[in-house]
XYZ file of C-alpha atoms in Angstrom:
344
model
C -17.582 -12.254 -5.600
C -14.747 -10.729 -3.679
C -11.501 -11.287 -5.500
C -10.405 -12.436 -2.661
C 10.924 9.974 -1.793
C 23.057 18.981 -2.007
C 24.628 21.313 -0.997
C 23.343 24.626 -2.283
C 25.644 27.559 -2.976
C 24.323 31.081 -2.507
C 26.120 34.030 -4.079
C 25.654 37.069 -1.882
C 26.705 40.447 -3.329
C 27.720 42.717 -0.462
C 27.917 46.467 -1.108
C 30.883 47.874 0.814
C 30.248 51.447 1.950
C 33.331 53.664 1.683
C 34.446 55.362 4.851
C 37.176 57.355 3.040
C 37.110 60.449 0.844
C 35.796 60.643 -2.685
C 39.381 60.154 -3.879
C 39.344 56.694 -2.248
C 36.874 54.762 -4.387
C 34.707 52.218 -2.710
C 35.325 48.607 -3.613
C 32.717 45.907 -3.996
C 33.455 42.325 -3.177
C 31.456 39.229 -3.943
C 31.535 36.788 -1.088
C 30.536 33.161 -1.330
C 28.596 31.629 1.556
C 27.600 27.998 1.685
C 24.287 27.236 3.358
C 24.530 24.336 5.783
C 23.542 20.932 4.490
C 20.196 19.888 6.009
C 20.827 17.185 8.556
C 18.936 13.975 7.921
C 17.804 12.362 11.138
C 16.226 8.934 11.704
C 12.449 9.018 11.709
C 12.571 7.405 15.155
C 14.576 4.797 17.061
C 14.212 1.057 16.630
C 12.787 0.794 20.141
C 10.221 3.484 19.361
C 9.305 1.827 16.051
C 8.629 -1.490 17.753
C 6.580 0.335 20.386
C 4.471 1.889 17.621
C 3.825 -1.531 16.113
C 2.818 -2.885 19.522
C 0.512 0.091 20.068
C -1.038 -0.523 16.676
C -1.802 -4.143 17.536
C -3.384 -3.180 20.854
C -5.680 -0.488 19.438
C -6.450 -2.550 16.356
C -7.814 -5.315 18.570
C -9.961 -2.847 20.467
C -11.337 -1.353 17.255
C -11.957 -4.687 15.557
C -13.857 -6.073 18.532
C -16.871 -3.949 17.629
C -15.971 -2.502 14.205
C -15.105 0.867 15.745
C -14.206 3.005 12.721
C -13.447 6.118 14.780
C -10.930 4.292 16.953
C -9.420 2.514 13.964
C -8.902 5.904 12.305
C -6.408 6.790 15.062
C -4.003 4.009 14.017
C -4.672 3.400 10.315
C -4.687 5.531 7.192
C -4.437 5.229 3.424
C -5.227 1.988 1.616
C -5.084 -0.144 4.767
C -7.782 1.901 6.479
C -9.947 1.695 3.368
C -9.550 -2.085 3.312
C -10.274 -2.460 7.023
C -13.433 -0.376 6.828
C -14.501 -2.505 3.865
C -14.040 -5.608 6.025
C -16.217 -4.015 8.698
C -18.923 -3.227 6.176
C -18.920 -6.723 4.748
C -19.044 -8.280 8.218
C -21.974 -6.081 9.214
C -23.848 -7.164 6.107
C -23.911 -10.774 7.236
C -26.567 -12.229 9.525
C -25.240 -12.196 13.093
C -25.162 -15.971 13.129
C -22.781 -15.991 10.152
C -20.304 -13.499 11.578
C -17.052 -14.996 12.840
C -16.132 -14.226 16.425
C -13.182 -11.846 16.512
C -9.929 -13.309 17.801
C -7.362 -10.843 19.250
C -3.855 -11.014 17.796
C -0.541 -9.139 17.892
C 2.700 -8.907 15.945
C 5.566 -10.917 17.410
C 8.102 -8.146 17.967
C 11.008 -10.531 18.542
C 10.524 -11.701 14.944
C 10.109 -8.237 13.452
C 12.790 -6.393 11.483
C 12.389 -2.616 11.311
C 13.880 -0.437 8.583
C 14.027 3.229 9.540
C 15.136 5.851 6.999
C 16.616 9.268 7.776
C 14.695 12.407 6.836
C 15.397 16.124 6.817
C 13.117 18.651 8.494
C 9.822 18.965 6.657
C 10.000 15.602 4.894
C 7.174 13.137 5.588
C 8.427 10.482 7.978
C 7.776 6.765 7.654
C 9.373 3.427 8.374
C 8.996 -0.121 7.136
C 9.003 -3.428 8.951
C 8.940 -7.091 8.025
C 7.156 -9.326 10.488
C 7.277 -13.104 10.611
C 4.844 -15.658 11.943
C 4.071 -19.358 11.828
C 6.333 -22.343 12.334
C 9.959 -21.438 11.554
C 8.734 -17.914 10.696
C 7.262 -19.301 7.521
C 5.052 -16.308 6.773
C 6.273 -12.758 6.175
C 4.415 -9.459 5.990
C 5.637 -6.003 4.986
C 4.357 -3.092 7.081
C 4.522 0.639 6.403
C 3.839 3.181 9.135
C 3.745 6.938 8.529
C 3.775 9.861 10.917
C 0.753 12.115 10.790
C 2.704 15.322 11.387
C -0.140 17.552 12.558
C -1.466 14.924 14.929
C 1.987 13.699 15.983
C 0.988 10.073 15.803
C 1.996 7.054 13.762
C -0.504 5.157 11.633
C -0.282 1.952 9.611
C -0.916 2.478 5.896
C 0.084 -0.895 4.434
C 0.259 -4.484 5.634
C 0.997 -6.889 2.791
C 1.544 -10.621 3.107
C 4.364 -11.881 0.914
C 4.038 -14.980 -1.216
C 7.586 -16.134 -0.556
C 9.736 -14.764 2.267
C 12.855 -15.891 0.377
C 12.216 -13.072 -2.088
C 12.659 -10.360 0.535
C 15.787 -8.441 -0.468
C 18.481 -7.449 2.003
C 17.929 -3.822 2.966
C 21.006 -1.564 2.936
C 21.822 -0.117 6.359
C 24.300 2.584 7.321
C 26.877 2.311 10.108
C 24.207 3.171 12.670
C 21.714 0.639 11.359
C 19.405 3.028 9.513
C 17.967 2.497 6.049
C 17.976 4.758 2.996
C 14.723 5.945 1.449
C 14.513 5.883 -2.338
C 12.403 8.112 -4.582
C 10.387 5.488 -6.414
C 8.878 8.120 -8.725
C 12.261 8.945 -10.301
C 13.994 7.078 -13.110
C 17.274 8.234 -11.562
C 16.574 5.945 -8.617
C 14.769 2.986 -10.189
C 14.520 1.565 -13.680
C 10.735 1.342 -13.417
C 9.168 4.256 -11.505
C 6.060 3.621 -9.476
C 3.643 4.784 -12.186
C 5.066 2.119 -14.489
C 4.818 -0.510 -11.754
C 1.213 0.440 -11.061
C 0.211 0.399 -14.731
C 1.738 -3.045 -15.159
C -0.159 -4.397 -12.142
C -3.388 -3.005 -13.546
C -2.583 -4.731 -16.827
C -2.178 -8.052 -15.015
C -5.801 -7.746 -13.929
C -7.164 -6.165 -17.123
C -5.521 -8.346 -19.787
C -3.634 -11.032 -17.935
C -0.412 -9.083 -18.376
C -0.336 -9.129 -22.163
C 0.207 -5.384 -22.647
C 2.767 -4.338 -20.032
C 2.410 -6.669 -17.050
C 4.684 -9.403 -18.354
C 7.100 -6.835 -19.846
C 7.632 -5.005 -16.564
C 7.452 -7.966 -14.169
C 9.299 -11.245 -14.117
C 7.205 -14.309 -13.384
C 6.681 -14.748 -9.635
C 4.034 -16.323 -7.440
C 2.487 -12.883 -6.984
C 2.315 -11.860 -10.625
C 1.006 -15.310 -11.486
C -1.668 -14.925 -8.817
C -2.839 -11.594 -10.252
C -2.980 -12.977 -13.770
C -4.878 -16.014 -12.513
C -7.550 -13.695 -11.077
C -8.034 -12.288 -14.574
C -7.927 -15.590 -16.402
C -10.385 -17.374 -14.131
C -12.783 -14.542 -13.389
C -13.479 -13.422 -16.946
C -14.853 -16.885 -17.692
C -16.828 -17.478 -14.491
C -20.233 -16.948 -16.152
C -19.450 -18.959 -19.248
C -21.659 -17.912 -22.140
C -24.230 -16.322 -19.837
C -22.220 -13.262 -18.801
C -19.003 -11.281 -18.965
C -16.459 -9.878 -16.536
C -14.211 -6.939 -17.365
C -11.391 -5.468 -15.294
C -10.348 -1.844 -15.815
C -7.925 0.569 -14.171
C -9.189 3.398 -11.987
C -7.734 6.618 -10.649
C -5.425 5.682 -7.798
C -6.995 6.766 -4.536
C -3.692 6.449 -2.643
C -0.748 7.489 -4.868
C 1.975 7.559 -2.178
C 4.832 5.092 -2.482
C 7.523 3.940 -0.070
C 10.886 2.557 -1.140
C 14.095 1.398 0.525
C 17.541 0.881 -0.996
C 18.767 -2.709 -0.987
C 22.330 -3.939 -0.604
C 22.584 -4.624 -4.328
C 21.585 -1.048 -5.179
C 18.021 -1.871 -6.142
C 14.864 -0.948 -4.231
C 12.018 -2.516 -2.305
C 8.899 -0.560 -3.251
C 5.460 -0.533 -1.617
C 2.630 1.184 -3.479
C -1.125 1.065 -3.961
C -3.446 0.729 -6.917
C -7.176 0.864 -7.606
C -9.022 -1.238 -10.163
C -12.607 -1.996 -11.052
C -14.505 -5.101 -12.059
C -17.785 -5.154 -13.920
C -19.902 -8.296 -14.134
C -22.743 -8.241 -16.653
C -25.211 -10.684 -18.159
C -24.764 -11.623 -21.790
C -28.327 -10.880 -22.843
C -31.655 -9.650 -21.525
C -33.710 -11.966 -19.385
C -30.763 -12.915 -17.178
C -29.786 -11.482 -13.828
C -26.876 -11.928 -11.439
C -27.792 -12.997 -7.928
C -25.600 -11.542 -5.140
C -23.812 -14.048 -2.926
C -23.822 -13.991 0.884
C -20.696 -11.836 1.168
C -22.243 -9.280 -1.203
C -25.137 -8.477 1.110
C -23.574 -5.348 2.666
C -22.894 -3.875 -0.741
C -25.698 -5.127 -2.941
C -28.373 -6.267 -0.500
C -29.937 -9.375 -1.973
C -31.444 -7.881 -5.118
C -30.503 -9.423 -8.467
C -29.227 -7.113 -11.197
C -28.147 -7.431 -14.842
C -24.781 -5.995 -13.830
C -22.630 -5.330 -10.779
C -19.637 -2.961 -10.651
C -16.975 -3.252 -7.978
C -14.047 -1.074 -6.898
C -10.979 -2.640 -5.332
C -8.197 -0.923 -3.411
C -4.955 -2.848 -3.187
C -1.382 -2.649 -1.878
C 1.546 -4.138 -3.793
C 5.172 -4.913 -2.929
C 7.881 -5.206 -5.582
C 11.642 -5.368 -5.885
C 12.804 -2.954 -8.572
C 16.246 -2.815 -10.219
C 18.189 0.436 -10.477
C 19.332 -0.462 -13.988
C 17.194 -1.765 -16.889
C 15.640 -5.108 -16.083
C 12.434 -6.686 -14.918
C 10.943 -5.970 -11.522
C 9.519 -8.674 -9.277
C 6.148 -8.583 -7.541
C 6.493 -10.354 -4.210
C 3.164 -9.620 -2.531
C -0.190 -7.913 -2.890
C -3.500 -7.665 -1.080
C -6.881 -6.334 -2.231
C -10.280 -5.543 -0.776
C -13.500 -4.585 -2.430
C -14.218 -1.056 -1.172
C -17.319 -0.180 -3.200
C -19.972 -1.940 -5.274
C -23.227 -1.173 -7.008
C -25.806 -2.726 -9.256
C -28.928 -1.596 -11.061
C -30.879 -1.506 -7.818
C -28.199 0.335 -5.844
C -27.067 2.878 -8.431
C -28.678 6.317 -8.525
C -27.625 6.599 -12.147
C -28.865 3.277 -13.392
């Protein structure tokens, strides 16, 4: 059932104390001092960024070998960690004979482009990367890594496979090869801020895009794929049951955006949605499938409710126009039925 982001001027009034007689009145002058412009520095070097990706791959393999959540927590955060832990849970719910043997992997650094923005002191630091794999680098994936400031370590928060690598925009780089971060929450930076993008994605699932999905997004393989999930899933029970998708409070509201050479933005964000399957009338029950065991055991129920956490990648224009979804990934991160709910 698994649907599978100025210069400030300070006016300082200085009181001049008179050193003369009372006949020599003191004068007061207003002096203008300009505070220094905060210096934006790269989050890290390209070499260091690639080293962080390599470190991630190494520790990820170690954690995945035995579903080590504590170890995984040292290299992942945000929606990606939630998805990975969900994979662990689902795997552990299968009979041992049905569990696939884990195969170690790593990102091919020679085919990885890193995009490192500059940040001022106190700003959260992150960088993006696009990795390629397969024959002729056929497959592309967008990565986002953030620095956990207190712990002084880098963790992966998003890893999204793209539906078509040809849709990856060219990222704008400065003379030193560094990228520019964009505030995806501001209409001054993008025509469709991230809340609008997220709402439209949720509409793709909830209505097939009829409310805002198709108004915000142009037709792409990704948007079509989301709408297909809606169109096919709501009819999976025929006349015997119903399926309804709804939006949920976003568990991971952070967004990450880079300026492209045409002035637009590449935006990575997350969303959360729910799915509720229910029988059409009394006397019927839904039987959990094999992959549902970890969540729902094997007990039938007249309804099942699922929560999905997802990451999405879109190209967004700076001026009015439609955005383009170019990749998304989802995992079921919670589920319950009549037999598993304490508030049935």
